[in-house]
Amino acid sequence: MTFWLLRRVALFAVSLLVASVLVFALLRLLPGDVAATIAGTDATPQRLAAIRAELGLDRSLPAQYGSWLAGVLRGDFGTSQLNGASVSAELGRKLSVTAPLVLGGALLAVLVALPFGVLAAVRNRTFVGTGISAVSQVGIAVPTLWLGLVLVLVFSVQLGALPAQGFPVDGWADPGSAARSLVLPWVALGLTEGAVLLRFVRSAVLGVLHSDFLRAARAKGLTKGQALRAHGFRNAALPVVSVLGVQLATLIVGAVVVERVFTLPGVGSMLVVDVGNRDLVKVQGEVFLVVAAVLVISLLVDVAHRLIDPRLREVR
């Protein structure tokens, strides 16, 4: 297990390095010139050249990449090319919104998917099971953007129970106010992603219910519920954990849409604005952070598989 974990961490580090190269190289293919954005439409060639030299854009691409990567390894994502602000500091502030948004949405998705997915499998071909499956299908078909707008219309405009948009200026200084601002975004993310996860939970539990080892446990006198708790859930957890990892990555991407709908000052909103401004240093940091988060999730899913299934611990 230790050797495998070291090898897996090494693979994660190599993947992160390759991702950094791709992020840096692909962003250089974007059209436009940040120097022209700063200088304005009437800038002279001399003025543009001076700005490029000031920003380090006159250096070779390998030199620019090396400087950026060295800073990332120190936790410094550089400074904005437009306003000179620290990218690391701004990412930290935006993450205080995006991280709770994604984690809260994931938690709600799990709380919806696990009990109702198991119930739909256990009560398969009954009114309850069929009803849960039908509702989950509708949830999969509903776009997060549309659900967010409906939630705003009902709970903010008509009932006035929750804020429609925005986030407290002082952040989490008032946890209650900050949490109220995220309730509707949590629901929009959690319900749509929970519907997808519910289908996988149902399929995984159904597969276990028809397995030979569960029939053997039932033959020994265990009830369906006892057999599931003793032998079934661990086996059903493997595909569910894999899908949950994919769902977490989807939530990170989906957070961009939700942040725009609810005007949340998160990493997603920041990325959209910075792409429009062609602030390459900030976009690099934001995209690399998202890629790193997805790679970390992949690593954690692999570790979880090893912990759940002892047979995998024998595979090197």
CSV table of C-alpha atoms in Angstrom, one decimal:
chain,number,residue,atom,x,y,z
A,1,MET,CA,0.0,0.0,0.0
A,2,THR,CA,2.8,2.4,0.9
A,3,PHE,CA,4.7,1.7,-2.3
A,4,TRP,CA,1.5,2.1,-4.4
A,5,LEU,CA,0.7,5.4,-2.7
A,6,LEU,CA,4.2,6.8,-3.3
A,7,ARG,CA,4.0,5.8,-7.0
A,8,ARG,CA,0.5,7.3,-7.2
A,9,VAL,CA,1.6,10.6,-5.7
A,10,ALA,CA,4.6,10.6,-8.1
A,11,LEU,CA,2.1,10.1,-11.0
A,12,PHE,CA,0.0,13.0,-9.6
A,13,ALA,CA,3.1,15.3,-9.5
A,14,VAL,CA,3.9,14.4,-13.1
A,15,SER,CA,0.3,15.0,-14.2
A,16,LEU,CA,0.3,18.3,-12.5
A,17,LEU,CA,3.5,19.3,-14.3
A,18,VAL,CA,2.1,18.3,-17.7
A,19,ALA,CA,-1.1,20.2,-16.9
A,20,SER,CA,0.9,23.3,-16.1
A,21,VAL,CA,2.7,23.2,-19.4
A,22,LEU,CA,-0.6,22.7,-21.3
A,23,VAL,CA,-2.3,25.5,-19.5
A,24,PHE,CA,0.6,27.9,-20.1
A,25,ALA,CA,0.9,26.9,-23.8
A,26,LEU,CA,-2.7,26.9,-24.7
A,27,LEU,CA,-3.4,30.3,-23.1
A,28,ARG,CA,-0.7,31.7,-25.4
A,29,LEU,CA,-2.9,30.7,-28.4
A,30,LEU,CA,-5.7,33.0,-27.3
A,31,PRO,CA,-6.2,36.1,-29.6
A,32,GLY,CA,-5.6,39.6,-28.4
A,33,ASP,CA,-2.8,41.5,-26.6
A,34,VAL,CA,-2.9,42.4,-23.0
A,35,ALA,CA,-0.4,45.2,-23.6
A,36,ALA,CA,-2.9,46.8,-26.1
A,37,THR,CA,-5.7,46.4,-23.6
A,38,ILE,CA,-3.7,48.3,-21.0
A,39,ALA,CA,-2.3,51.0,-23.3
A,40,GLY,CA,-5.6,51.6,-25.2
A,41,THR,CA,-6.4,52.0,-28.9
A,42,ASP,CA,-4.2,55.1,-29.5
A,43,ALA,CA,-1.0,53.6,-28.1
A,44,THR,CA,2.2,53.9,-30.1
A,45,PRO,CA,4.4,50.9,-30.9
A,46,GLN,CA,7.0,52.3,-28.4
A,47,ARG,CA,4.4,52.4,-25.7
A,48,LEU,CA,3.3,48.8,-26.4
A,49,ALA,CA,6.9,47.6,-26.4
A,50,ALA,CA,7.5,49.3,-23.0
A,51,ILE,CA,4.5,47.7,-21.5
A,52,ARG,CA,5.5,44.2,-22.8
A,53,ALA,CA,8.9,44.7,-21.3
A,54,GLU,CA,7.5,45.8,-18.0
A,55,LEU,CA,5.2,42.7,-17.9
A,56,GLY,CA,8.0,40.4,-19.0
A,57,LEU,CA,6.2,39.5,-22.2
A,58,ASP,CA,9.3,40.3,-24.3
A,59,ARG,CA,11.1,37.3,-22.8
A,60,SER,CA,11.1,33.8,-24.4
A,61,LEU,CA,8.1,31.5,-23.6
A,62,PRO,CA,10.3,29.0,-21.8
A,63,ALA,CA,11.7,31.8,-19.6
A,64,GLN,CA,8.2,33.0,-18.9
A,65,TYR,CA,7.0,29.5,-18.0
A,66,GLY,CA,10.0,28.9,-15.8
A,67,SER,CA,9.4,32.0,-13.8
A,68,TRP,CA,5.7,31.3,-13.4
A,69,LEU,CA,6.2,27.6,-12.4
A,70,ALA,CA,8.9,28.6,-9.8
A,71,GLY,CA,6.4,31.1,-8.3
A,72,VAL,CA,3.6,28.4,-8.2
A,73,LEU,CA,5.9,26.1,-6.3
A,74,ARG,CA,6.3,28.8,-3.7
A,75,GLY,CA,2.5,29.4,-3.6
A,76,ASP,CA,2.9,32.6,-5.6
A,77,PHE,CA,0.7,32.7,-8.8
A,78,GLY,CA,2.1,36.0,-9.9
A,79,THR,CA,0.5,39.4,-10.2
A,80,SER,CA,-2.3,40.7,-12.4
A,81,GLN,CA,-1.1,42.2,-15.7
A,82,LEU,CA,-3.9,44.8,-15.5
A,83,ASN,CA,-3.9,46.1,-11.9
A,84,GLY,CA,-0.8,44.5,-10.3
A,85,ALA,CA,-2.9,42.7,-7.6
A,86,SER,CA,-1.6,39.5,-6.1
A,87,VAL,CA,-3.2,36.5,-7.9
A,88,SER,CA,-2.7,34.3,-4.9
A,89,ALA,CA,-4.4,36.7,-2.5
A,90,GLU,CA,-7.3,37.2,-4.9
A,91,LEU,CA,-7.7,33.4,-5.4
A,92,GLY,CA,-7.8,32.9,-1.7
A,93,ARG,CA,-10.6,35.4,-1.3
A,94,LYS,CA,-12.6,33.8,-4.2
A,95,LEU,CA,-12.0,30.3,-2.9
A,96,SER,CA,-13.7,31.3,0.4
A,97,VAL,CA,-16.9,31.4,-1.7
A,98,THR,CA,-16.3,28.7,-4.3
A,99,ALA,CA,-15.0,26.0,-2.0
A,100,PRO,CA,-18.0,26.1,0.4
A,101,LEU,CA,-20.3,26.3,-2.6
A,102,VAL,CA,-18.8,23.2,-4.2
A,103,LEU,CA,-18.5,21.2,-0.9
A,104,GLY,CA,-22.0,22.2,0.2
A,105,GLY,CA,-23.5,21.2,-3.2
A,106,ALA,CA,-21.6,17.9,-3.1
A,107,LEU,CA,-22.8,17.2,0.5
A,108,LEU,CA,-26.4,17.9,-0.5
A,109,ALA,CA,-26.0,15.6,-3.6
A,110,VAL,CA,-24.8,12.8,-1.4
A,111,LEU,CA,-27.6,13.3,1.1
A,112,VAL,CA,-30.1,13.1,-1.6
A,113,ALA,CA,-28.6,10.3,-3.7
A,114,LEU,CA,-27.6,7.7,-1.1
A,115,PRO,CA,-30.9,7.2,0.8
A,116,PHE,CA,-33.2,7.6,-2.2
A,117,GLY,CA,-30.9,5.6,-4.5
A,118,VAL,CA,-30.9,2.7,-2.0
A,119,LEU,CA,-34.6,3.0,-1.5
A,120,ALA,CA,-35.3,3.0,-5.2
A,121,ALA,CA,-33.2,-0.2,-5.6
A,122,VAL,CA,-34.7,-2.0,-2.6
A,123,ARG,CA,-38.2,-1.0,-3.7
A,124,ASN,CA,-37.6,-1.7,-7.4
A,125,ARG,CA,-40.7,-2.2,-9.5
A,126,THR,CA,-42.9,-0.8,-6.8
A,127,PHE,CA,-44.7,2.6,-6.8
A,128,VAL,CA,-42.1,4.1,-4.5
A,129,GLY,CA,-39.1,2.9,-6.5
A,130,THR,CA,-40.6,3.8,-9.9
A,131,GLY,CA,-41.6,7.3,-8.5
A,132,ILE,CA,-38.0,8.0,-7.3
A,133,SER,CA,-36.6,6.9,-10.6
A,134,ALA,CA,-39.0,9.1,-12.5
A,135,VAL,CA,-38.2,12.1,-10.4
A,136,SER,CA,-34.4,11.5,-10.8
A,137,GLN,CA,-34.8,11.4,-14.5
A,138,VAL,CA,-36.5,14.8,-14.5
A,139,GLY,CA,-33.7,16.1,-12.2
A,140,ILE,CA,-31.1,14.9,-14.7
A,141,ALA,CA,-32.9,16.7,-17.6
A,142,VAL,CA,-33.3,20.0,-15.7
A,143,PRO,CA,-30.4,22.4,-16.5
A,144,THR,CA,-28.7,23.9,-13.4
A,145,LEU,CA,-29.1,27.4,-14.9
A,146,TRP,CA,-32.9,27.0,-15.3
A,147,LEU,CA,-33.3,25.5,-11.8
A,148,GLY,CA,-31.3,28.4,-10.3
A,149,LEU,CA,-33.6,30.9,-11.9
A,150,VAL,CA,-36.7,29.1,-10.7
A,151,LEU,CA,-35.4,29.0,-7.2
A,152,VAL,CA,-34.7,32.7,-7.3
A,153,LEU,CA,-38.2,33.4,-8.6
A,154,VAL,CA,-39.9,31.2,-5.9
A,155,PHE,CA,-37.8,31.7,-2.8
A,156,SER,CA,-36.5,35.2,-3.3
A,157,VAL,CA,-39.0,37.1,-5.5
A,158,GLN,CA,-42.3,35.6,-4.4
A,159,LEU,CA,-41.6,34.4,-0.8
A,160,GLY,CA,-38.7,36.8,0.1
A,161,ALA,CA,-37.2,34.1,2.3
A,162,LEU,CA,-33.7,34.0,0.9
A,163,PRO,CA,-31.4,36.5,-0.9
A,164,ALA,CA,-31.5,36.2,-4.7
A,165,GLN,CA,-28.0,37.3,-5.5
A,166,GLY,CA,-24.7,38.5,-4.0
A,167,PHE,CA,-22.5,37.6,-1.0
A,168,PRO,CA,-21.7,39.6,2.1
A,169,VAL,CA,-18.8,42.1,1.6
A,170,ASP,CA,-17.2,41.0,4.8
A,171,GLY,CA,-17.3,37.3,3.7
A,172,TRP,CA,-17.7,34.8,6.5
A,173,ALA,CA,-17.4,37.3,9.3
A,174,ASP,CA,-21.1,36.8,9.7
A,175,PRO,CA,-21.5,33.0,9.1
A,176,GLY,CA,-25.2,33.1,9.2
A,177,SER,CA,-25.6,35.8,6.5
A,178,ALA,CA,-22.9,34.1,4.3
A,179,ALA,CA,-24.6,30.7,4.6
A,180,ARG,CA,-28.0,32.2,3.7
A,181,SER,CA,-26.5,33.6,0.5
A,182,LEU,CA,-25.4,30.1,-0.5
A,183,VAL,CA,-28.6,28.2,0.3
A,184,LEU,CA,-30.1,28.6,-3.1
A,185,PRO,CA,-26.8,27.9,-5.0
A,186,TRP,CA,-26.3,24.8,-2.8
A,187,VAL,CA,-29.8,23.6,-3.7
A,188,ALA,CA,-29.3,24.3,-7.5
A,189,LEU,CA,-26.1,22.4,-7.6
A,190,GLY,CA,-27.0,19.6,-5.1
A,191,LEU,CA,-30.3,18.6,-6.7
A,192,THR,CA,-29.1,18.5,-10.3
A,193,GLU,CA,-25.9,16.6,-9.4
A,194,GLY,CA,-27.7,14.5,-6.8
A,195,ALA,CA,-30.2,13.2,-9.4
A,196,VAL,CA,-27.3,11.9,-11.5
A,197,LEU,CA,-25.6,10.3,-8.6
A,198,LEU,CA,-28.9,8.7,-7.4
A,199,ARG,CA,-29.2,6.8,-10.7
A,200,PHE,CA,-25.7,5.3,-10.2
A,201,VAL,CA,-26.4,4.4,-6.5
A,202,ARG,CA,-29.6,2.7,-7.6
A,203,SER,CA,-27.8,0.7,-10.4
A,204,ALA,CA,-25.0,-0.3,-8.0
A,205,VAL,CA,-27.3,-1.5,-5.3
A,206,LEU,CA,-29.5,-3.4,-7.8
A,207,GLY,CA,-26.3,-5.1,-9.1
A,208,VAL,CA,-25.4,-6.2,-5.6
A,209,LEU,CA,-29.0,-7.3,-4.8
A,210,HIS,CA,-28.8,-9.8,-7.7
A,211,SER,CA,-25.3,-11.0,-6.9
A,212,ASP,CA,-24.5,-14.6,-5.8
A,213,PHE,CA,-22.8,-13.6,-2.6
A,214,LEU,CA,-25.8,-11.7,-1.4
A,215,ARG,CA,-28.0,-14.7,-2.2
A,216,ALA,CA,-25.7,-16.9,-0.2
A,217,ALA,CA,-26.0,-14.4,2.7
A,218,ARG,CA,-29.7,-14.5,2.5
A,219,ALA,CA,-29.6,-18.3,2.4
A,220,LYS,CA,-27.8,-18.2,5.8
A,221,GLY,CA,-30.8,-16.5,7.3
A,222,LEU,CA,-30.0,-12.8,6.9
A,223,THR,CA,-32.7,-10.4,5.9
A,224,LYS,CA,-32.3,-8.3,2.8
A,225,GLY,CA,-31.4,-5.3,4.9
A,226,GLN,CA,-28.9,-7.2,7.1
A,227,ALA,CA,-27.3,-8.8,4.0
A,228,LEU,CA,-26.9,-5.4,2.4
A,229,ARG,CA,-25.4,-3.8,5.5
A,230,ALA,CA,-23.0,-6.7,6.1
A,231,HIS,CA,-21.9,-7.5,2.6
A,232,GLY,CA,-23.6,-5.3,0.0
A,233,PHE,CA,-22.8,-1.7,0.6
A,234,ARG,CA,-19.0,-2.1,0.5
A,235,ASN,CA,-19.2,-3.7,-2.9
A,236,ALA,CA,-21.8,-1.1,-4.2
A,237,ALA,CA,-19.6,1.7,-2.9
A,238,LEU,CA,-16.8,1.2,-5.5
A,239,PRO,CA,-18.7,2.4,-8.6
A,240,VAL,CA,-20.5,5.1,-6.5
A,241,VAL,CA,-17.2,6.5,-5.3
A,242,SER,CA,-15.9,6.6,-8.9
A,243,VAL,CA,-19.0,8.5,-10.0
A,244,LEU,CA,-18.8,10.8,-7.0
A,245,GLY,CA,-15.3,11.8,-8.0
A,246,VAL,CA,-16.5,12.7,-11.5
A,247,GLN,CA,-19.4,14.5,-10.0
A,248,LEU,CA,-17.1,16.6,-7.8
A,249,ALA,CA,-15.2,17.6,-10.9
A,250,THR,CA,-18.5,18.5,-12.6
A,251,LEU,CA,-19.5,20.6,-9.6
A,252,ILE,CA,-16.3,22.6,-9.9
A,253,VAL,CA,-17.2,23.4,-13.5
A,254,GLY,CA,-20.9,23.8,-12.7
A,255,ALA,CA,-20.0,26.4,-10.1
A,256,VAL,CA,-19.1,28.8,-12.9
A,257,VAL,CA,-22.7,28.8,-14.1
A,258,VAL,CA,-24.2,29.0,-10.6
A,259,GLU,CA,-21.9,31.9,-9.6
A,260,ARG,CA,-23.0,33.9,-12.6
A,261,VAL,CA,-26.7,33.2,-11.9
A,262,PHE,CA,-26.4,34.2,-8.2
A,263,THR,CA,-23.7,36.9,-8.7
A,264,LEU,CA,-21.3,35.2,-6.3
A,265,PRO,CA,-17.8,36.5,-6.2
A,266,GLY,CA,-16.1,33.2,-6.7
A,267,VAL,CA,-13.4,31.7,-8.8
A,268,GLY,CA,-15.8,31.0,-11.7
A,269,SER,CA,-17.0,34.6,-12.0
A,270,MET,CA,-13.4,35.8,-11.6
A,271,LEU,CA,-12.3,33.5,-14.5
A,272,VAL,CA,-15.0,34.7,-16.9
A,273,VAL,CA,-14.1,38.3,-16.3
A,274,ASP,CA,-10.3,37.7,-16.6
A,275,VAL,CA,-10.7,35.8,-19.8
A,276,GLY,CA,-12.6,38.7,-21.3
A,277,ASN,CA,-9.8,41.1,-20.1
A,278,ARG,CA,-7.2,38.7,-21.4
A,279,ASP,CA,-5.3,38.9,-18.0
A,280,LEU,CA,-3.2,35.8,-18.8
A,281,VAL,CA,-1.5,35.6,-15.4
A,282,LYS,CA,-4.7,35.5,-13.5
A,283,VAL,CA,-6.4,33.1,-16.0
A,284,GLN,CA,-3.3,30.8,-15.7
A,285,GLY,CA,-3.6,30.6,-12.0
A,286,GLU,CA,-7.4,30.1,-12.0
A,287,VAL,CA,-7.3,27.3,-14.7
A,288,PHE,CA,-4.3,25.6,-13.1
A,289,LEU,CA,-6.1,25.7,-9.7
A,290,VAL,CA,-9.2,24.0,-11.2
A,291,VAL,CA,-7.0,21.4,-12.9
A,292,ALA,CA,-5.1,20.7,-9.7
A,293,ALA,CA,-8.4,20.3,-7.8
A,294,VAL,CA,-9.6,17.7,-10.4
A,295,LEU,CA,-6.3,15.8,-10.1
A,296,VAL,CA,-6.5,15.8,-6.3
A,297,ILE,CA,-10.0,14.4,-6.5
A,298,SER,CA,-8.8,11.6,-8.8
A,299,LEU,CA,-6.0,10.8,-6.3
A,300,LEU,CA,-8.5,10.7,-3.4
A,301,VAL,CA,-10.8,8.4,-5.4
A,302,ASP,CA,-8.0,5.9,-6.1
A,303,VAL,CA,-7.1,5.9,-2.4
A,304,ALA,CA,-10.7,5.4,-1.4
A,305,HIS,CA,-11.0,2.4,-3.7
A,306,ARG,CA,-8.0,0.8,-2.0
A,307,LEU,CA,-9.5,1.4,1.5
A,308,ILE,CA,-12.9,0.1,0.5
A,309,ASP,CA,-11.8,-3.0,-1.4
A,310,PRO,CA,-9.0,-5.1,0.2
A,311,ARG,CA,-8.4,-7.0,-3.0
A,312,LEU,CA,-7.1,-3.9,-4.7
A,313,ARG,CA,-4.3,-3.6,-2.0
A,314,GLU,CA,-2.7,-6.6,-3.5
A,315,VAL,CA,-2.3,-4.9,-6.9
A,316,ARG,CA,0.9,-3.0,-7.3
